[in-house]
Amino acid sequence: MTSYFLKRVFYMALTLFGASILIFFLYALTPGDFVDTSPKLTAERKLELKAMYGLDKPVVERYFIWMKNAFQGDFGYSLQYQQPVMSLLNDYIWNSFLLAITSTFFTWLIAISIGVLSAARQHSWFDALVTIGVFAAMSLPVFFVGLLFIKLFAVDAKLFPAGGMMTIGSKEAGFAYAWDVVQHMFLPVTVLTLLSVGTLTRYFRTNMLEVIQQDFVRTARAKGLKEKVVLHKHALRNALLPAITLLGFELPALFGGAIITEKIFNWPGVGQLYMQAFSVRDYPLLMGFTMFLAILTVIGNLSADLLYRVADPRVRLK
Amino acid sequence: MDSNLLEVRRLKKYYPITGGLFGRTIGHVKAVDDVSFSIQKGETFGLVGESGSGKSTTGRTILRLLEKTEGEVRFQGIDVHALNRQELRALRPRMQYIFQDPYSSLNPRVRIGEALGEALLDHGLLPQTQVRERVLEVMALCGLAPYHVDRYPHEFSGGQRQRIGIARAIMMNPDFIVADEPVSALDVSIQAQIINLFAELQEQRKLTYLFISHDLSVVEHLCTRIGVMYLGSLMELAPRDELFLEPLHPYTKALLSSVPLPIPKKKRERIVLQGDMPSPANPPAGCKFHTRCPYVKDICRQEVPAFREVSTDRFVACHLV
Amino acid sequence: MNALVEIQNLSTYFKSEQGVVKAVDALELRVHEGETVCIVGESGCGKSAAAMSLMRLIPEAVGSIVSGEIWFAGRDLRKVSKEEMRKLRGNELAMIFQEPMSSLNPVLTIGEQIMEPIMEHQGLSKKAAQARAIELIELVGIPRAKEIAKSYPYELSGGMLQRIMIAIAISCNPRLLIADEPTTALDVTIQAQILDLLRKIKDEAQTAILFITHDLGVVAEMADHVVVMYAGKVVEVSPVVELFEEPKHPYTQGLLRSKPVLNQRRAKLYSIPGQVPNPTTLGESCYFHDRCDQCLDICRVKQPPLRDGGDGRKVACWLYEEESVRGQ
Amino acid sequence: MASTVSEVAEVTRPEQVALRSSLWHEAFLRLKKKRLAMVGLVFLLVMAVVCFIGPFFSPYASGKINTAMINKPPSFSHWLGTDSLGRDILTRLMQAGRISLTVGIASMVLSVSIGALLGALAGFYRGWVDQVIMRVADVLMTIPGLPLLFIMGAVLSEWKIPTDYRIYIVMVMLSLIGWPGLARMVRSQMLTLRESEFMQAAEVLGLRDRRKLFFHLLPNLTPLLIVVATLNVGGAILSESVLSYFGLGVVPPTPTWGNMMDAANTLIDFQKRPWLWVPPGIAIFATVISINLLGDGLRDALDPKQKR
């Protein structure tokens, strides 16, 4: 167990090292940066700024400086916002998290319920409907659904606000404030849920159908247990087990923000911040955030693995 | 001595168990633990034992489908584990293997005719033009119809698939065949057909078999000499009549008395062994059988009994014999 | 004496890609209190399907019972409601299976799995059920019962798990125990242990056992009565001694002759030629006719009925019919 | 339950004396029975024909700017209306479909070739080859796909690539993020196959490596590759559309479904002229769902054992 863990950590470090090289050089080799593109600056001022940000040093040296700082938790300084990247991320990340955690909750709720239901009613019209729904959800282009929803429900029907996190100029507090946010959350959460629910439902449906074919489910029925117990206790527990791994993989999505959705709904999260940074070529921010995502992915993979080991009695001891 | 086709000397196959901080080897699964026997030309040597006794691993290590840990395997005087890849490949046609599950040992996407003929081509044993003729001939010998040539494995029943497995093994005219539980997956009525096929082919082609099985009645029917394995080691080795009529090792006795006979009312005094076979990763000290032996003595717990010849051609590893 | 189980004309059909499979075809079966009846036959003969039909556990997706009556202790199980049937299962009717490894839920402890039917059917409290579970584990001959109750299935060997399955099955003192190839996946020495245990249960609790197997040796050891099945049909019913001494149906004869027997050496084994017919293309003939070495003309065109010979034996074969009946 | 099912499987042996049977033909027959997959297949064929041949029958195929017909809603002469330059939306949609489908298929071919080759190499040779390939794949998979695509798209804009070439670069980008997952899948399949009993049988027969690889291993990989390749086209079309919508992929004047939707970035077009951006969105959705349905049907048809 420990040796396995150490090996995983070693590979993690190796992978992150590779990722950092990839990220850094992709940006470093790109002509033009924030300083270059800014039309207001004079040539001397540009050189001055470049020296200040260390942009005049050789590429390899810049990489090591960047890495050294990253190890100390410093992912650079956003040129656009004039703030450290980490504090910037910290300002925006919780908004993303709110959106992501809510939609994750609904996604799992729906996927598990549908999975169990279709196992109970195999080969029914319900099951057929689920199959089509799943494929539809898996095939949706995010930005299009987002736009369509805004057009239909916000612009035309005026049921929900079109974007943002709260009504502009609103000075509400307490419950009224919360309600305002919930209203703003409704559309983006719906879109996010719709996007991820397809894959997860399909996963649960397949898992449940597989599990209820197994011998121990037959045993549970032969014991005269109620069908509800057979499905919820015996079958679902086994179907959930491999799914625990997925929770780990959700990690980067939870904190990494839903880039496109946030952009479309103008949600003040890291995704939105990221897309902004693109338009002004704020490279330190882009690099910092991308590296942050890579770290989250690696940690997510590792925790997925560990979670599975904790959850499954068969591998727990080994 | 020179009539020995195969000689296995002190063969060991250990699998390392890794653990600890740096994945060091902290122990071994002793799948095959110091096994010695020889097989004479033209005989059928049976290897019996329960699951986990290491009989299949022995068979696979002999043909070098697995690399040995220690010991020696000599086939017609050639040290099989000392050959390089080319030499081993050249030796392959002379010793073949028949698998327990005929389905998984056939490539699902290769037609039977090609599966049977490919080795002849690959080894350049026959020109392309004669391969098909040879395939059809061997198929007929094994009870398969000519139109089966273009079929895929999934189109056959279990018994027919095992016929294909046998046909593939004898295609290159081998001298020696390891048959690993070849009839265990088959129904009784089909089992009899395959057992008879084994006997017929042996007679016609002077084949030598190493027949691995857990079914004592099948082994008794087919084999001339039999080795009984337990936890990776041979407990007893004897010619058929001696072994079945007068077993010496307590394990052999228990094994024989456990087999249910299709004779109702026949009351036998039966030795029902207690408990399970211990794990081969952690075998008991002394005699490996002592934890379940009804006649266990103190010495059995402390000393490993030698595998010794007690009378002509009879070997036993037991302190009490 | 009234039979505990009396199955009449039971047919269960399976759906398959090639068509309908008559998995169980007009089955007749009787099990008396305290008696062991063995159903013997090769794979695909419908012996397991018969047991699953009796438990009413054939999944809808696989097939369904199409006709017949299943009388159990005075009730037709085909007519009781789903809920009532559920209350019978695990309670008066219990079942154990071939693969003990996969038949237990890998993520629940052994103790919990034994407690479930006790709490469900006998309404015992959790604590009482726990105590009863430990008692049962000891009863089936496993030492250190308290530790075992806390362990998970993967920590135990196949033989131990089959004992646990038996403990679960007998937890509510069933009147009928169905054992579907309970020792097929086990080694001979372990098989001997399990057969001993089942015999002990039968003797002590007078539980009737319906034992399904393909192994004639096991049949000889366990059965009082034997039912031989071939391609979904019962071909012979007989008390065990008579069956082995004087098998009547050519299939039974062939089976007995083709099995090598310890210490009875033969130069060559008899083998039944050919193979089991494709169940989707069965016609009006006797299903065994093309493999039978005593085949008559009528066998090719008409199925023989299962005829009671009056001596407690039944056989479905034209050889034992009167000349006048055959001629029709 | 499992035993009753397997019992049926055991006895239902096709004994009909069909002459030379073919695995591909059997698979096709199975596919034909999957209604949803066939709907997907037919739709895709129609879509391809319409996109590639349709423009030839359109009077507006030249794409000339028509100032008199700017931003007109759907009418009899312009079924889906016209855009801000007075071009016919339906014709643009078909022309864009050509590009989107081509990009999807081309990047699939590229990523499947790279992925299958590298995965097979890693799985067959193992050792350091495996280590190097899989570590590179790990790195690429560590950065989530979309951000990576955005970065590359942004870099692309900076390098001032001529717009005509961007379409090729987009294909390369898509395959670059597509291959690692594929390679990993092929590798693990390869490792499983290597351990399979029929490969042991091949070893017993003393077959050459070349024969083992080309005659035994690769044919067993093809069903998986076909399924993955199909599903990959859908993924590529989706990614391309996102990228182009944000101006980081294929850029005008080359039309794609994604960059046609750029119209939605203008407030007035978005609110008042949905015919500009809704049709391409629906085209993407319909194409991708068809591909997914087809892919799922293929999975069942090519490997009937895997799923019931």
PDB file of C-alpha atoms in Angstrom, chain D residues 46-175:
ATOM      1  CA  VAL D  46     -28.223  12.174 -45.729  1.00  0.00           C
ATOM      2  CA  MET D  47     -26.309  14.921 -43.943  1.00  0.00           C
ATOM      3  CA  ALA D  48     -23.123  14.104 -45.815  1.00  0.00           C
ATOM      4  CA  VAL D  49     -24.876  14.001 -49.179  1.00  0.00           C
ATOM      5  CA  VAL D  50     -26.692  17.291 -48.512  1.00  0.00           C
ATOM      6  CA  CYS D  51     -23.535  19.074 -47.349  1.00  0.00           C
ATOM      7  CA  PHE D  52     -21.298  17.857 -50.129  1.00  0.00           C
ATOM      8  CA  ILE D  53     -23.734  17.906 -53.040  1.00  0.00           C
ATOM      9  CA  GLY D  54     -26.394  20.337 -51.841  1.00  0.00           C
ATOM     10  CA  PRO D  55     -24.484  23.536 -52.571  1.00  0.00           C
ATOM     11  CA  PHE D  56     -24.291  22.614 -56.268  1.00  0.00           C
ATOM     12  CA  PHE D  57     -28.047  22.954 -56.481  1.00  0.00           C
ATOM     13  CA  SER D  58     -28.190  26.196 -54.571  1.00  0.00           C
ATOM     14  CA  PRO D  59     -28.472  29.450 -56.488  1.00  0.00           C
ATOM     15  CA  TYR D  60     -26.552  31.190 -53.705  1.00  0.00           C
ATOM     16  CA  ALA D  61     -23.495  28.932 -53.673  1.00  0.00           C
ATOM     17  CA  SER D  62     -21.120  31.661 -54.800  1.00  0.00           C
ATOM     18  CA  GLY D  63     -21.605  33.377 -51.452  1.00  0.00           C
ATOM     19  CA  LYS D  64     -21.625  36.837 -53.036  1.00  0.00           C
ATOM     20  CA  ILE D  65     -22.420  39.730 -50.790  1.00  0.00           C
ATOM     21  CA  ASN D  66     -25.897  41.026 -51.433  1.00  0.00           C
ATOM     22  CA  THR D  67     -26.539  44.334 -49.742  1.00  0.00           C
ATOM     23  CA  ALA D  68     -30.197  44.266 -50.631  1.00  0.00           C
ATOM     24  CA  MET D  69     -30.802  41.067 -48.701  1.00  0.00           C
ATOM     25  CA  ILE D  70     -29.080  41.738 -45.369  1.00  0.00           C
ATOM     26  CA  ASN D  71     -30.389  39.892 -42.268  1.00  0.00           C
ATOM     27  CA  LYS D  72     -33.689  38.797 -43.784  1.00  0.00           C
ATOM     28  CA  PRO D  73     -35.736  36.254 -41.794  1.00  0.00           C
ATOM     29  CA  PRO D  74     -36.607  32.891 -43.368  1.00  0.00           C
ATOM     30  CA  SER D  75     -38.692  33.268 -46.481  1.00  0.00           C
ATOM     31  CA  PHE D  76     -39.655  31.243 -49.518  1.00  0.00           C
ATOM     32  CA  SER D  77     -36.536  32.219 -51.457  1.00  0.00           C
ATOM     33  CA  HIS D  78     -34.217  31.922 -48.441  1.00  0.00           C
ATOM     34  CA  TRP D  79     -35.525  29.024 -46.364  1.00  0.00           C
ATOM     35  CA  LEU D  80     -33.373  29.871 -43.394  1.00  0.00           C
ATOM     36  CA  GLY D  81     -33.006  33.570 -44.036  1.00  0.00           C
ATOM     37  CA  THR D  82     -29.865  35.550 -44.827  1.00  0.00           C
ATOM     38  CA  ASP D  83     -26.920  36.852 -42.815  1.00  0.00           C
ATOM     39  CA  SER D  84     -25.388  40.257 -42.281  1.00  0.00           C
ATOM     40  CA  LEU D  85     -23.780  40.138 -45.699  1.00  0.00           C
ATOM     41  CA  GLY D  86     -26.955  39.032 -47.416  1.00  0.00           C
ATOM     42  CA  ARG D  87     -25.763  35.443 -47.936  1.00  0.00           C
ATOM     43  CA  ASP D  88     -28.181  32.527 -47.864  1.00  0.00           C
ATOM     44  CA  ILE D  89     -28.010  30.775 -44.474  1.00  0.00           C
ATOM     45  CA  LEU D  90     -28.999  27.343 -45.766  1.00  0.00           C
ATOM     46  CA  THR D  91     -26.247  27.372 -48.367  1.00  0.00           C
ATOM     47  CA  ARG D  92     -23.734  28.600 -45.800  1.00  0.00           C
ATOM     48  CA  LEU D  93     -24.913  25.874 -43.464  1.00  0.00           C
ATOM     49  CA  MET D  94     -24.218  23.191 -46.074  1.00  0.00           C
ATOM     50  CA  GLN D  95     -20.840  24.674 -46.939  1.00  0.00           C
ATOM     51  CA  ALA D  96     -19.969  24.889 -43.258  1.00  0.00           C
ATOM     52  CA  GLY D  97     -21.109  21.285 -42.825  1.00  0.00           C
ATOM     53  CA  ARG D  98     -18.525  20.214 -45.384  1.00  0.00           C
ATOM     54  CA  ILE D  99     -15.782  21.829 -43.372  1.00  0.00           C
ATOM     55  CA  SER D 100     -17.054  20.651 -39.988  1.00  0.00           C
ATOM     56  CA  LEU D 101     -17.500  17.064 -41.154  1.00  0.00           C
ATOM     57  CA  THR D 102     -14.137  17.073 -42.896  1.00  0.00           C
ATOM     58  CA  VAL D 103     -12.381  18.450 -39.840  1.00  0.00           C
ATOM     59  CA  GLY D 104     -14.131  15.883 -37.663  1.00  0.00           C
ATOM     60  CA  ILE D 105     -13.244  12.940 -39.865  1.00  0.00           C
ATOM     61  CA  ALA D 106      -9.711  14.066 -40.683  1.00  0.00           C
ATOM     62  CA  SER D 107      -8.765  14.691 -37.074  1.00  0.00           C
ATOM     63  CA  MET D 108     -10.287  11.340 -36.153  1.00  0.00           C
ATOM     64  CA  VAL D 109      -8.173   9.587 -38.768  1.00  0.00           C
ATOM     65  CA  LEU D 110      -5.125  11.385 -37.471  1.00  0.00           C
ATOM     66  CA  SER D 111      -5.725  10.767 -33.780  1.00  0.00           C
ATOM     67  CA  VAL D 112      -6.766   7.156 -34.310  1.00  0.00           C
ATOM     68  CA  SER D 113      -3.660   6.487 -36.382  1.00  0.00           C
ATOM     69  CA  ILE D 114      -1.349   8.059 -33.825  1.00  0.00           C
ATOM     70  CA  GLY D 115      -3.199   6.612 -30.850  1.00  0.00           C
ATOM     71  CA  ALA D 116      -3.518   3.106 -32.248  1.00  0.00           C
ATOM     72  CA  LEU D 117       0.073   2.986 -33.423  1.00  0.00           C
ATOM     73  CA  LEU D 118       1.576   4.292 -30.187  1.00  0.00           C
ATOM     74  CA  GLY D 119      -0.820   2.270 -28.018  1.00  0.00           C
ATOM     75  CA  ALA D 120      -0.054  -0.914 -29.911  1.00  0.00           C
ATOM     76  CA  LEU D 121       3.677  -0.285 -29.711  1.00  0.00           C
ATOM     77  CA  ALA D 122       3.467   0.356 -25.978  1.00  0.00           C
ATOM     78  CA  GLY D 123       1.353  -2.723 -25.387  1.00  0.00           C
ATOM     79  CA  PHE D 124       3.344  -5.055 -27.602  1.00  0.00           C
ATOM     80  CA  TYR D 125       6.902  -4.103 -26.695  1.00  0.00           C
ATOM     81  CA  ARG D 126       6.286  -2.870 -23.153  1.00  0.00           C
ATOM     82  CA  GLY D 127       9.445  -1.867 -21.275  1.00  0.00           C
ATOM     83  CA  TRP D 128      10.905   1.561 -21.974  1.00  0.00           C
ATOM     84  CA  VAL D 129       8.895   2.095 -25.160  1.00  0.00           C
ATOM     85  CA  ASP D 130       5.769   1.740 -23.089  1.00  0.00           C
ATOM     86  CA  GLN D 131       7.107   4.014 -20.356  1.00  0.00           C
ATOM     87  CA  VAL D 132       8.010   6.842 -22.717  1.00  0.00           C
ATOM     88  CA  ILE D 133       4.768   6.723 -24.690  1.00  0.00           C
ATOM     89  CA  MET D 134       2.526   6.463 -21.671  1.00  0.00           C
ATOM     90  CA  ARG D 135       4.295   9.222 -19.735  1.00  0.00           C
ATOM     91  CA  VAL D 136       3.861  11.600 -22.659  1.00  0.00           C
ATOM     92  CA  ALA D 137       0.208  10.585 -22.850  1.00  0.00           C
ATOM     93  CA  ASP D 138      -0.108  11.208 -19.100  1.00  0.00           C
ATOM     94  CA  VAL D 139       1.223  14.721 -19.468  1.00  0.00           C
ATOM     95  CA  LEU D 140      -1.181  15.538 -22.277  1.00  0.00           C
ATOM     96  CA  MET D 141      -4.069  14.117 -20.303  1.00  0.00           C
ATOM     97  CA  THR D 142      -3.184  16.084 -17.195  1.00  0.00           C
ATOM     98  CA  ILE D 143      -4.203  19.376 -18.733  1.00  0.00           C
ATOM     99  CA  PRO D 144      -7.940  19.306 -19.359  1.00  0.00           C
ATOM    100  CA  GLY D 145      -8.743  19.174 -23.067  1.00  0.00           C
ATOM    101  CA  LEU D 146     -10.601  22.418 -23.505  1.00  0.00           C
ATOM    102  CA  PRO D 147      -8.081  24.739 -21.849  1.00  0.00           C
ATOM    103  CA  LEU D 148      -5.328  23.024 -23.797  1.00  0.00           C
ATOM    104  CA  LEU D 149      -7.231  23.604 -27.019  1.00  0.00           C
ATOM    105  CA  PHE D 150      -7.787  27.250 -26.084  1.00  0.00           C
ATOM    106  CA  ILE D 151      -4.120  27.739 -25.356  1.00  0.00           C
ATOM    107  CA  MET D 152      -3.119  26.216 -28.647  1.00  0.00           C
ATOM    108  CA  GLY D 153      -5.773  28.252 -30.414  1.00  0.00           C
ATOM    109  CA  ALA D 154      -4.493  31.435 -28.839  1.00  0.00           C
ATOM    110  CA  VAL D 155      -0.903  30.620 -29.702  1.00  0.00           C
ATOM    111  CA  LEU D 156      -2.079  29.942 -33.219  1.00  0.00           C
ATOM    112  CA  SER D 157      -3.579  33.388 -33.519  1.00  0.00           C
ATOM    113  CA  GLU D 158      -0.337  34.926 -32.343  1.00  0.00           C
ATOM    114  CA  TRP D 159       1.707  33.118 -34.940  1.00  0.00           C
ATOM    115  CA  LYS D 160      -0.477  34.796 -37.549  1.00  0.00           C
ATOM    116  CA  ILE D 161      -1.173  31.609 -39.485  1.00  0.00           C
ATOM    117  CA  PRO D 162      -2.906  32.375 -42.791  1.00  0.00           C
ATOM    118  CA  THR D 163      -6.594  31.696 -42.381  1.00  0.00           C
ATOM    119  CA  ASP D 164      -6.621  29.101 -45.145  1.00  0.00           C
ATOM    120  CA  TYR D 165      -4.167  26.943 -43.261  1.00  0.00           C
ATOM    121  CA  ARG D 166      -5.880  27.211 -39.935  1.00  0.00           C
ATOM    122  CA  ILE D 167      -8.267  24.446 -40.779  1.00  0.00           C
ATOM    123  CA  TYR D 168      -5.341  22.013 -41.056  1.00  0.00           C
ATOM    124  CA  ILE D 169      -3.811  23.234 -37.857  1.00  0.00           C
ATOM    125  CA  VAL D 170      -7.137  22.770 -36.096  1.00  0.00           C
ATOM    126  CA  MET D 171      -7.201  19.158 -37.279  1.00  0.00           C
ATOM    127  CA  VAL D 172      -3.725  18.614 -35.863  1.00  0.00           C
ATOM    128  CA  MET D 173      -4.681  20.260 -32.573  1.00  0.00           C
ATOM    129  CA  LEU D 174      -7.753  18.107 -32.177  1.00  0.00           C
ATOM    130  CA  SER D 175      -5.824  14.918 -32.844  1.00  0.00           C
TER     131      SER D 175
END
